[in-house]
Structures are given as structure tokens and as C-alpha cells.
Short mmCIF file of C-alpha atoms and ligand atoms in Angstrom, two decimals:
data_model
loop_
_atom_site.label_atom_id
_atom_site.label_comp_id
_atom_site.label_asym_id
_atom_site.label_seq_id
_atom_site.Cartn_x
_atom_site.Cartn_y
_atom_site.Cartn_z
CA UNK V 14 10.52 102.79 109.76
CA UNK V 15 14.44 101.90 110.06
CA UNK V 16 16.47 104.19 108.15
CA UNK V 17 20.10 103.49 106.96
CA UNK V 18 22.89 104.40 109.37
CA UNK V 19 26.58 104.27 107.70
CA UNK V 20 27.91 101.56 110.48
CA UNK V 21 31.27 102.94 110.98
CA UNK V 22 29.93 105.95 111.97
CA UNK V 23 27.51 104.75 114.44
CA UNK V 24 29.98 102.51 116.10
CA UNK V 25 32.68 105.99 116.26
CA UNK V 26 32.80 107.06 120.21
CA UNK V 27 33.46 110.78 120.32
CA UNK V 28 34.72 113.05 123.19
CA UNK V 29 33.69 115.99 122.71
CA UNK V 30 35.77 118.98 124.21
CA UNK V 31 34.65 121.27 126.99
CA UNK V 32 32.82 123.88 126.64
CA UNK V 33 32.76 127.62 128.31
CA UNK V 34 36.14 127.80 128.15
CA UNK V 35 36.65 131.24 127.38
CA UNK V 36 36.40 132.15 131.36
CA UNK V 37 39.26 129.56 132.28
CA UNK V 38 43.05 130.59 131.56
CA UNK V 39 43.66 128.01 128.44
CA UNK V 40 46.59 125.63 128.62
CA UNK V 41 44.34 122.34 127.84
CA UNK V 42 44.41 122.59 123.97
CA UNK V 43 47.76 123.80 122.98
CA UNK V 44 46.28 127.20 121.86
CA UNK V 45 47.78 130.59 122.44
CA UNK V 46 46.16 131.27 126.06
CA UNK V 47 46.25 134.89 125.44
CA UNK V 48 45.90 135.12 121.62
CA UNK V 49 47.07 137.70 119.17
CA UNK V 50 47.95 141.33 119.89
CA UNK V 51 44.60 143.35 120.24
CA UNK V 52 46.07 145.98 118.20
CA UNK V 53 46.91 143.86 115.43
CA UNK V 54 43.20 142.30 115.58
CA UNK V 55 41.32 145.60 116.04
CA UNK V 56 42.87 146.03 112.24
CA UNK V 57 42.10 143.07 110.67
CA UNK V 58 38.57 143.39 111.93
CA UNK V 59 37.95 146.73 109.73
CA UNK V 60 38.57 144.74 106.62
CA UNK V 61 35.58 142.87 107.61
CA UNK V 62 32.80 144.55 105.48
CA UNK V 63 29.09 143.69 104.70
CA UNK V 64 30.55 142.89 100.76
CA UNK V 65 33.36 140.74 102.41
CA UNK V 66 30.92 138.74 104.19
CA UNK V 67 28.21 138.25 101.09
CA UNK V 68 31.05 136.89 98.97
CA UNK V 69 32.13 133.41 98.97
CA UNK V 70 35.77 132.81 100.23
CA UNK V 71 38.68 132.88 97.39
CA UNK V 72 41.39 131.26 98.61
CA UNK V 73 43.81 131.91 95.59
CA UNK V 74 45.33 135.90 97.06
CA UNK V 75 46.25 134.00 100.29
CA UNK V 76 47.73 130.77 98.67
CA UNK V 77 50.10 132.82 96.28
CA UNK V 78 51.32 134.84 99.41
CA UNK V 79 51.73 131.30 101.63
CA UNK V 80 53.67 129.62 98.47
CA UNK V 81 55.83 132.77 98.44
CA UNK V 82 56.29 132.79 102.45
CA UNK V 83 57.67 129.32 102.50
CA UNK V 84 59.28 128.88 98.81
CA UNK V 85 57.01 126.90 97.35
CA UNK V 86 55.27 126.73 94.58
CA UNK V 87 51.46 127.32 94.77
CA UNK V 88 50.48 124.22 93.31
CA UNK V 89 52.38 122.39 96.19
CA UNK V 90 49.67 124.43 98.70
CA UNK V 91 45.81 123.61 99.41
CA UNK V 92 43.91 125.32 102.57
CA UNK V 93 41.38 123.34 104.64
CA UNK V 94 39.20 123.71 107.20
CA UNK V 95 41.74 123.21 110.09
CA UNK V 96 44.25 120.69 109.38
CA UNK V 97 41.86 118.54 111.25
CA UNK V 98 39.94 118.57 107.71
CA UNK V 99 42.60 117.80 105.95
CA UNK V 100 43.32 114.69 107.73
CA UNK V 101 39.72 113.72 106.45
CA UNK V 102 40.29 114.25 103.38
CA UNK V 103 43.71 112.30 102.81
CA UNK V 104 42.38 109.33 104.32
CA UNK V 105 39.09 109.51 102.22
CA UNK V 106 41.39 110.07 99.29
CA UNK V 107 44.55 107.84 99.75
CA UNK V 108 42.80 104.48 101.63
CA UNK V 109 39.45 102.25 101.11
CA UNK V 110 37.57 101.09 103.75
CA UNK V 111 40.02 98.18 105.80
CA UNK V 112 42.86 100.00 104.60
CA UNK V 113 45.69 100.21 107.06
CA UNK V 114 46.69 103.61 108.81
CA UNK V 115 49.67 103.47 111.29
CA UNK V 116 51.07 105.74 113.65
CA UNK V 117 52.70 105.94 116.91
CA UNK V 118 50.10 105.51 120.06
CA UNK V 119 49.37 108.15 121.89
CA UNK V 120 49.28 110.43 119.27
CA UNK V 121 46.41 113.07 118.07
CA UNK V 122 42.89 111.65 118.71
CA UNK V 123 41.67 112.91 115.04
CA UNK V 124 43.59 110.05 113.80
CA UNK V 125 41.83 106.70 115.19
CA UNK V 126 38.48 109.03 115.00
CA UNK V 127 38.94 109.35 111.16
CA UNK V 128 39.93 105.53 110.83
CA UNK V 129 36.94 104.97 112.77
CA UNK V 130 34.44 107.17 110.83
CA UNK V 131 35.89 105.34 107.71
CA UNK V 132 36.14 102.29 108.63
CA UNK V 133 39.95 101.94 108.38
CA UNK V 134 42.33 99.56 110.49
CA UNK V 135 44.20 101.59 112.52
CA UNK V 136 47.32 100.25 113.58
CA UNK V 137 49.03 102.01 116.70
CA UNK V 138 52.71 101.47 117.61
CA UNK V 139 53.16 101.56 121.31
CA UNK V 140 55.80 103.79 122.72
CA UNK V 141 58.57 102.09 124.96
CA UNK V 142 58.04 102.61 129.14
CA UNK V 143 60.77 105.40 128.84
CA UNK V 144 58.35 107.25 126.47
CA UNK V 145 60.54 106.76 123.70
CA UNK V 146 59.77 105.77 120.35
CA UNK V 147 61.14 102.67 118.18
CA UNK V 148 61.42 103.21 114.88
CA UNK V 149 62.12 99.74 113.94
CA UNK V 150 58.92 99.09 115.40
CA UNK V 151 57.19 101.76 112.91
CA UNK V 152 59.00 100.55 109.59
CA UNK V 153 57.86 96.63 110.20
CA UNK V 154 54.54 97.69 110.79
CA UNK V 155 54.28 99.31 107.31
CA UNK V 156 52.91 95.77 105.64
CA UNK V 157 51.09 95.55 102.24
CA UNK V 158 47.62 96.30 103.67
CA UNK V 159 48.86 99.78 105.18
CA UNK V 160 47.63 103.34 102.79
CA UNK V 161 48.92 105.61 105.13
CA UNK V 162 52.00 105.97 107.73
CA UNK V 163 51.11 109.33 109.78
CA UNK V 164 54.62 111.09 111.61
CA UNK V 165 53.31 113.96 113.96
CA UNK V 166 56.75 115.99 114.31
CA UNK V 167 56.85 116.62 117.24
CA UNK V 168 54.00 114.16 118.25
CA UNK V 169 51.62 115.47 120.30
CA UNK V 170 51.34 114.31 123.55
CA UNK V 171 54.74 113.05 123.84
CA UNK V 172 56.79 115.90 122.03
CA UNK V 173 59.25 113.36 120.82
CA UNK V 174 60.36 114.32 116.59
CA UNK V 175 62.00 112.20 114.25
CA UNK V 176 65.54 112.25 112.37
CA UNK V 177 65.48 113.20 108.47
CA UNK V 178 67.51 109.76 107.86
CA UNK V 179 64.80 108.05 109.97
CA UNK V 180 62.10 109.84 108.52
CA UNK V 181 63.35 108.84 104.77
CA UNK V 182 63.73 105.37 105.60
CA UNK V 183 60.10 105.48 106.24
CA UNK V 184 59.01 107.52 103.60
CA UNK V 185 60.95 104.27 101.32
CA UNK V 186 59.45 101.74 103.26
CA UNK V 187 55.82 102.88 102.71
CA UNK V 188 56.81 103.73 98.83
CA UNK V 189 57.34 100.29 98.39
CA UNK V 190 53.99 99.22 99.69
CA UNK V 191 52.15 101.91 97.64
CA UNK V 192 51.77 103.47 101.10
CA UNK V 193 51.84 107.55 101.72
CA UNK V 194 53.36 109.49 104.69
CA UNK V 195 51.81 111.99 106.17
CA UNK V 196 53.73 114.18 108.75
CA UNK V 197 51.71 116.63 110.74
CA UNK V 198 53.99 119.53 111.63
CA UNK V 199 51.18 121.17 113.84
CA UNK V 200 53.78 121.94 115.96
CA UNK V 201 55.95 123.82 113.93
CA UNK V 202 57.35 126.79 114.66
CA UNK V 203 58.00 125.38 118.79
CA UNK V 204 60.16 123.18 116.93
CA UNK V 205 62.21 124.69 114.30
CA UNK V 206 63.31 122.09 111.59
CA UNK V 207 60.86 121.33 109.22
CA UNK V 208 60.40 118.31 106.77
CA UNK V 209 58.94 120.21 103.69
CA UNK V 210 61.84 120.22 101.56
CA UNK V 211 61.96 116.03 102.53
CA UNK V 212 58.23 116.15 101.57
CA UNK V 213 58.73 117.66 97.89
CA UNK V 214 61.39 114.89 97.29
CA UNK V 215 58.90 112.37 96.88
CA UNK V 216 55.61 111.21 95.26
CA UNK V 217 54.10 109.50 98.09
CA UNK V 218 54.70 112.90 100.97
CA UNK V 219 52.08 115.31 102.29
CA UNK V 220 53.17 118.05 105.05
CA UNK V 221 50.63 119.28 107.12
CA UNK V 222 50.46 122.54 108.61
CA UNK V 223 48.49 124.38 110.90
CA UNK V 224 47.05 128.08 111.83
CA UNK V 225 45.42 126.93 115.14
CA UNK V 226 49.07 126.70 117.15
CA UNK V 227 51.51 129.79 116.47
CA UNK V 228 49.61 131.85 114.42
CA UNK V 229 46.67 131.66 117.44
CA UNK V 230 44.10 131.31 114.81
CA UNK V 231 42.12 128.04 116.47
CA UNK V 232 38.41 130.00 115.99
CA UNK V 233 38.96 130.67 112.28
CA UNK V 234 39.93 126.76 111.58
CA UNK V 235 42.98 127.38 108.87
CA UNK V 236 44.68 124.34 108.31
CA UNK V 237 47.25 123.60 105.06
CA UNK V 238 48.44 120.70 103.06
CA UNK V 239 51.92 120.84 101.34
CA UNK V 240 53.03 118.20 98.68
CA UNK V 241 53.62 117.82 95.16
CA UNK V 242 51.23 119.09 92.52
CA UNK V 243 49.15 115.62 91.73
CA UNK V 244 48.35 114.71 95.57
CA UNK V 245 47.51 118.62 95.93
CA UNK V 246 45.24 117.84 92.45
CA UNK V 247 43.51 115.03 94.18
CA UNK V 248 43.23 116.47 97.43
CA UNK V 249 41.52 119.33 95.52
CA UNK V 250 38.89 117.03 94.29
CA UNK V 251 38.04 115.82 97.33
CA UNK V 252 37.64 118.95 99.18
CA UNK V 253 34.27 121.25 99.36
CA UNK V 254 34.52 124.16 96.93
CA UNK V 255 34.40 127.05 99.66
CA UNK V 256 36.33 125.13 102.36
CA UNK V 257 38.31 127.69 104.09
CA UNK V 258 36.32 130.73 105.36
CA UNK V 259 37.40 134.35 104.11
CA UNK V 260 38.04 135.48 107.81
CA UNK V 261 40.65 132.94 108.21
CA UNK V 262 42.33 133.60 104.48
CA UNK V 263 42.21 137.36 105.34
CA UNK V 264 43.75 136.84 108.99
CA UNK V 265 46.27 134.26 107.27
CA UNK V 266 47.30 136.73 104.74
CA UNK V 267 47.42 139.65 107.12
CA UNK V 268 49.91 137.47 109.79
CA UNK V 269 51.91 136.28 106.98
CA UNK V 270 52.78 140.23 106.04
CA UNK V 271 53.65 140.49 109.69
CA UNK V 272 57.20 138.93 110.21
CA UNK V 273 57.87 140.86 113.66
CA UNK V 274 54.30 139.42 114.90
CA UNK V 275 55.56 136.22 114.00
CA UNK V 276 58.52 136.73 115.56
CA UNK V 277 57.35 137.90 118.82
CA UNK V 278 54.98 135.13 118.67
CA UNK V 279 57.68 132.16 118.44
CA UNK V 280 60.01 134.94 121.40
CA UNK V 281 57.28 134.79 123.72
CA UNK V 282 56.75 130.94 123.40
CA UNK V 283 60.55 130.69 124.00
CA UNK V 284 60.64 132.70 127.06
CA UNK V 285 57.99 131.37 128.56
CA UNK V 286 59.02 127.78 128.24
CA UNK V 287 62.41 128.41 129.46
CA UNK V 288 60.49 130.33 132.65
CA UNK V 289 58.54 127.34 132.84
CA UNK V 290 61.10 124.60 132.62
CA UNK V 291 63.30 126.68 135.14
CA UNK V 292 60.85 127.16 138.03
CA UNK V 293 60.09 123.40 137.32
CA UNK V 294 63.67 122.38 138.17
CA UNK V 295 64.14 124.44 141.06
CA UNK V 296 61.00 122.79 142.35
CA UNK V 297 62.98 119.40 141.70
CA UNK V 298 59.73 118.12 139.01
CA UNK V 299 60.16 115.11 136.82
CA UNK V 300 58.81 116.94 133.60
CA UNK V 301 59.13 116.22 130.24
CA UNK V 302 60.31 118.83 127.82
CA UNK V 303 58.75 118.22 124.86
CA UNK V 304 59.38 119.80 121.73
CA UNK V 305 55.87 121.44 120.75
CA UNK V 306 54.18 124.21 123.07
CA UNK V 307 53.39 122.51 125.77
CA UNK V 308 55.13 120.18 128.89
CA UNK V 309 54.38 117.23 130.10
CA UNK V 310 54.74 117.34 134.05
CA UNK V 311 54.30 114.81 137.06
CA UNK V 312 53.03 115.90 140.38
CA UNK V 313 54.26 115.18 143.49
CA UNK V 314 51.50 114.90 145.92
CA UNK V 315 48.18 114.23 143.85
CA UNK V 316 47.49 112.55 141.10
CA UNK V 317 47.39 114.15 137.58
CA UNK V 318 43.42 113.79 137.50
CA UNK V 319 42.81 115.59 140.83
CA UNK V 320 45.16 118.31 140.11
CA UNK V 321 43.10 119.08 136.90
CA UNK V 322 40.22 118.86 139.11
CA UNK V 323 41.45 121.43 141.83
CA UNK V 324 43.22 123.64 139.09
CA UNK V 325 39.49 124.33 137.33
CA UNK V 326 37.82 124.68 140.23
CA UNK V 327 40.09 126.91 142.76
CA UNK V 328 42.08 128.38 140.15
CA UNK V 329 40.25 128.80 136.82
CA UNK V 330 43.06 127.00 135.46
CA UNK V 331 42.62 124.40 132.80
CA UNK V 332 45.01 121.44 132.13
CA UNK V 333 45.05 118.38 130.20
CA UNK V 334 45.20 114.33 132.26
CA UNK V 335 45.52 111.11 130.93
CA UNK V 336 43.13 108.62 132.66
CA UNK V 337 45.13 105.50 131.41
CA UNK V 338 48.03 104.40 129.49
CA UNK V 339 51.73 105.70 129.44
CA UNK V 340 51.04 109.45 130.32
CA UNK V 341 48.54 108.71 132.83
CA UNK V 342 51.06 109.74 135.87
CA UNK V 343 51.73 113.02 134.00
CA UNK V 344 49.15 116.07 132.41
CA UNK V 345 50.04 117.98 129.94
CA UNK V 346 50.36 122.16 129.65
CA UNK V 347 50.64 124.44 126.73
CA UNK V 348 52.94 127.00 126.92
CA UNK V 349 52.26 130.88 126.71
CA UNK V 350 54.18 134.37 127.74
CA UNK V 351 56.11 134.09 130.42
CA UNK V 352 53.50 135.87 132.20
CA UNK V 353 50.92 133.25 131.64
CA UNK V 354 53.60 130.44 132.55
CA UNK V 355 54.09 132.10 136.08
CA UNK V 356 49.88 132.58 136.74
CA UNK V 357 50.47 128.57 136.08
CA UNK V 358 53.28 127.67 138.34
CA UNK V 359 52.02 129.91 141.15
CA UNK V 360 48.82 127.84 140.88
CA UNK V 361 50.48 124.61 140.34
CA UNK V 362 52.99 125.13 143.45
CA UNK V 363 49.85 126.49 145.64
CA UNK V 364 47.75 123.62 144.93
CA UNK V 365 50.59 120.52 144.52
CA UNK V 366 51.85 120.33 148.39
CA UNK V 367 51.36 118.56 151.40
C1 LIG G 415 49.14 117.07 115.92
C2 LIG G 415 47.91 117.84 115.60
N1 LIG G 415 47.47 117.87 114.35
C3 LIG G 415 46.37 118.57 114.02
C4 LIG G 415 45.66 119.26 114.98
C5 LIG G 415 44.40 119.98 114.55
O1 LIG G 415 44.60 121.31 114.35
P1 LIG G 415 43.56 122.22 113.59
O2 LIG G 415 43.12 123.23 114.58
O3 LIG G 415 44.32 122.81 112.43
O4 LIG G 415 42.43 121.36 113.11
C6 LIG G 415 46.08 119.26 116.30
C7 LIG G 415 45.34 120.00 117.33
O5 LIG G 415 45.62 120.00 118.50
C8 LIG G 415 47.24 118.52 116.63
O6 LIG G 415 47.69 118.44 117.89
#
């Protein structure tokens, strides 16, 4: 007997990520390679008690203390299962199915997956050969059939981020189509200016943040929406009552008490970028510096793909390729400590010579 299969979803190709990573050193996925202090998990982990587990999660303790953390109101703040959930749930909420979602190409693969899984058009605007971005080119795609205009700032892969005036011009453009903007600041924190403040300005603005990147909290899948209090409304309809586990709320809340973990976090990424960027340069690499936690960087001997290749096998070592389109002559590498950054190079150097 045939049974009904939603078509958009069985037409959605999926890649899947590796698995058994955990006995590679991590610089694939733009996680924290190393993670948070021990010391500072050891402690959360007490909190974790048979109670704390039978209970269903209550997100409203950790939402008052983000609102507070960033100035916000807590009706401008929802949590979701990863911002990767989030991005679900705004494009179930704010398009129908041929809707049209733009955004610069590459950018995130969630992105075209959700339009897929949706059935939404998606419509990419191509970077220029110097791997810069036009903007002229985003605003005249934003036509009457487009829902949703998504900024990554910075975009990952290409780590390029966007002016306030041209970011406002956009915002306009969509509000005149009955369009809404969503800019993905995933990468926050690596890159210091924010668009929140641009965000609460408008009706038609939604911020997304993430606990995967800085706050090294990938596992727990903590991801937040910021806007103003009627898209938060409707976002909150859509979403599934107990969305965000209580492990992630009580790891959220704990690292939001913590300013100098914070702060050692986003030292740590600094220092080892700079380490990074500077053996680069003595080694005469084209490499792009990009401003999230991670590089983009073209070898010299072998091709992106095979130095992946060598990297996992010889070194343990994992790395991110491109197999076509504009990045495919670089790979990509998150950052970490400075100690991490110099396992890489010494790898790197050993394995990209004659
Ligand atoms: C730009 C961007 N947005 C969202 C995500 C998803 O993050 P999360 O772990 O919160 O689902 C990623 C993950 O790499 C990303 O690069």
C-alpha cells in the first residue's frame, strides 16, 4: 500500500556531518576545539540532579537573565533548539510554500535545506570572483514574491559583514514588499558590532543568536531569537512547548553569570587568530581573514580536498573543503587557543610542501 510522502521533503538531499569526531582535533565546524574550562563544567554538572532531570525545561529564569545581559526586554527574547531551529521556525511562520527566501550564495547550508523541506524558492545571490559581495545585487533581488531576506553577519563561509547604512537600506527594501530580514549573528562575539539595536527599530527584524560558537555549547543545541514583542509572539506559537532542554538553559544561565569566562573565551579566540594569521604570512599564504572564528586559506602544493584528506588521516586533524564553486581553491579552519592554532600550522606546514 502507497502511503503519503510530503514531496518537498522527499525531494530534500541531505549531507549529513561526520561522525566520531570526538578523536579528531575539531576545526571543521566552527566549534570551540577544546571547549569550556573543565573546572567551570565539573560545577555546572553538580546542579544536574535526578529532580532536575524529571522536570520539564522552564525557560523563563534563563530568559530574564539573557534580556538583562544584553538590555533587552524579555519579550524581545525566545530560546530554540539551536538557532538552526529557529531558522525553521521563521520560515514556517513568515513564508507559504513558493514563497521567496534570498540570501547571499555560499552561505549556511540550513538555509536552502529549510527552503527545500518547505518547499520555498530560494533565491541565492552569487558573490563577485574577488569574493566580495554586491549589495545592489541583494536589494533588486528583494521582488514582491520574496518573505524573507536572510544577512549572516559575518557570513559564514566567506566572513564578509555588512554596513548598518547597507543593512537598513535592506531592511526598507524588504518592508516595502511585506518581506522580513533575518540576520544571523552566529558569529558574534569574533566580530564585535552587533545589529540588535538596528533589529528593535523595526517591525519586519529578527536577530539571531547562537550558544554553539563562543559560548562552546554545540552539544546542548541553545540557539536565540531577538526582535520585537509580536514576531517573538508568533514565533512562540510556532515553537514546541519544551523546546530548549534544561541542561542548555542551566549552562546558558551559568556562562552568562561568568563575564571573565566570557572574556577569556573571546581573548583566547583573539590570540589565536592573530598567531594564526601571523605564521600564515610569514609562510607567504593567500588566506582570507574572515571576520567569524575561522580562516579561509589556499594551499600551495595540493589541492584543498587532498589536504583535508592527508590532515584526517596522518594528523587527526579535521578541516573543512569546498568541492566546487568560489571557495573550492581554499578550506576553511576554525579558530581556537593559540595552542590549538600552532598543533594546526605545524600540521599544515608538515603536510603542504614539496
Ligand atoms: C551562520 C550560522 N547560523 C546558524 C548556525 C547553527 O548553529 P546552531 O548550533 O545554533 O544550530 C551555524 C552553524 O554553524 C551557522 O554557521
Amino acid at each position: 500500500m502507497e502511503f503519503y510522502v510530503n514531496k518537498n521533503i522527499m525531494k530534500t538531499k541531505r549531507i549529513f556531518p561526520k561522525q566520531n569526531r570526538y578523536n579528531f582535533y575539531r576545526f571543521d565546524m566552527n566549534e570551540n576545539p577544546e571547549g569550556l574550562p573543565k573546572s567551570f563544567v565539573d560545577s555546572v554538572l553538580k546542579e544536574i540532579t535526578p529532580e532536575f532531570l524529571a522536570t520539564y525545561p522552564e525557560p523563563d529564569n534563563f530568559v530574564a537573565k539573557y534580556a538583562t545581559y544584553m538590555h533587552i526586554s524579555e519579550n524581545n527574547v525566545l530560546t530554540t533548539n539551536g538557532s538552526d531551529m529557529a531558522i525553521r521556525y521563521v520560515f514556517e511562520t513568515f513564508a507559504k510554500e513558493s514563497s521567496e527566501v534570498v540570501t547571499v550564495s555560499p552561505t549556511f547550508g540550513m538555509y536552502d535545506v529549510n527552503c527545500n523541506i518547505l518547499g520555498l524558492k530560494h533565491i541565492p545571490v552569487e558573490y563577485e570572483k574577488d569574493l566580495t559581495i554586491n549589495v545592489e545585487k541583494i536589494l533588486n533581488s528583494i521582488n514582491k514574491g520574496v518573505r524573507i531576506v536572510v544577512l549572516v553577519n559575518p557570513n559564514n563561509p566567506v566572513g564578509n559583514v555588512y554596513s548598518r547604512e547597507n543593512v537598513e537600506r535592506i531592511i526598507k527594501r524588504a518592508k516595502e514588499v511585506g518581506a522580513i530580514v533575518l540576520i544571523d549573528e552566529a558569529y558574534h562575539y569574533f566580530y564585535p558590532n552587533s545589529l540588535i539595536d538596528v533589529a528593535l527599530k523595526y517591525q519586519n527584524v529578527i536577530v539571531l543568536r547562537t550558544f554553539s560558537k563562543l559560548f562552546s555549547l554545540a552539544a546542548c543545541r541553545m540557539g536565540i531569537v531577538i526582535s520585537n514583542p509580536t514576531i517573538i509572539h508568533y514565533l512562540r506559537n510556532a515553537r514546541l512547548t519544551f523546546e530548549t532542554n534544561s541542561i542548555a538553559l542551566l549552562f546558558g544561565e551559568r556562562i552568562l553569570e561568568n563575564q571573565g569566562l566570557i572574556n577569556n573565551l573571546i581573548e583566547s579566540e583573539i590570540t589565536g587568530k592573530k598567531y594564526l594569521v601571523s605564521e600564515l604570512k610569514k609562510e607567504n599564504y593567500v588566506y582570507l581573514e574572515c571576520e567569524g572564528n575561522f580562516v579561509l586559506i589556499k594551499p600551495k602544493y595540493f589541492s584543498p580536498l587532498e589536504i583535508e584528506k592527508v590532515l584526517c588521516l596522518k594528523k587527526r586533524i579535521l578541516i573543512h573543503s569546498y568541492e566546487s564553486g568560489i571557495l573550492k581553491d581554499y578550506f576553511r579552519v576554525s579558530i581556537g587557543s593559540e595552542k590549538m592554532m600552532k598543533l594546526f600550522t605545524d600540521a599544515f606546514f608538515d603536510v603542504d610542501k614539496k
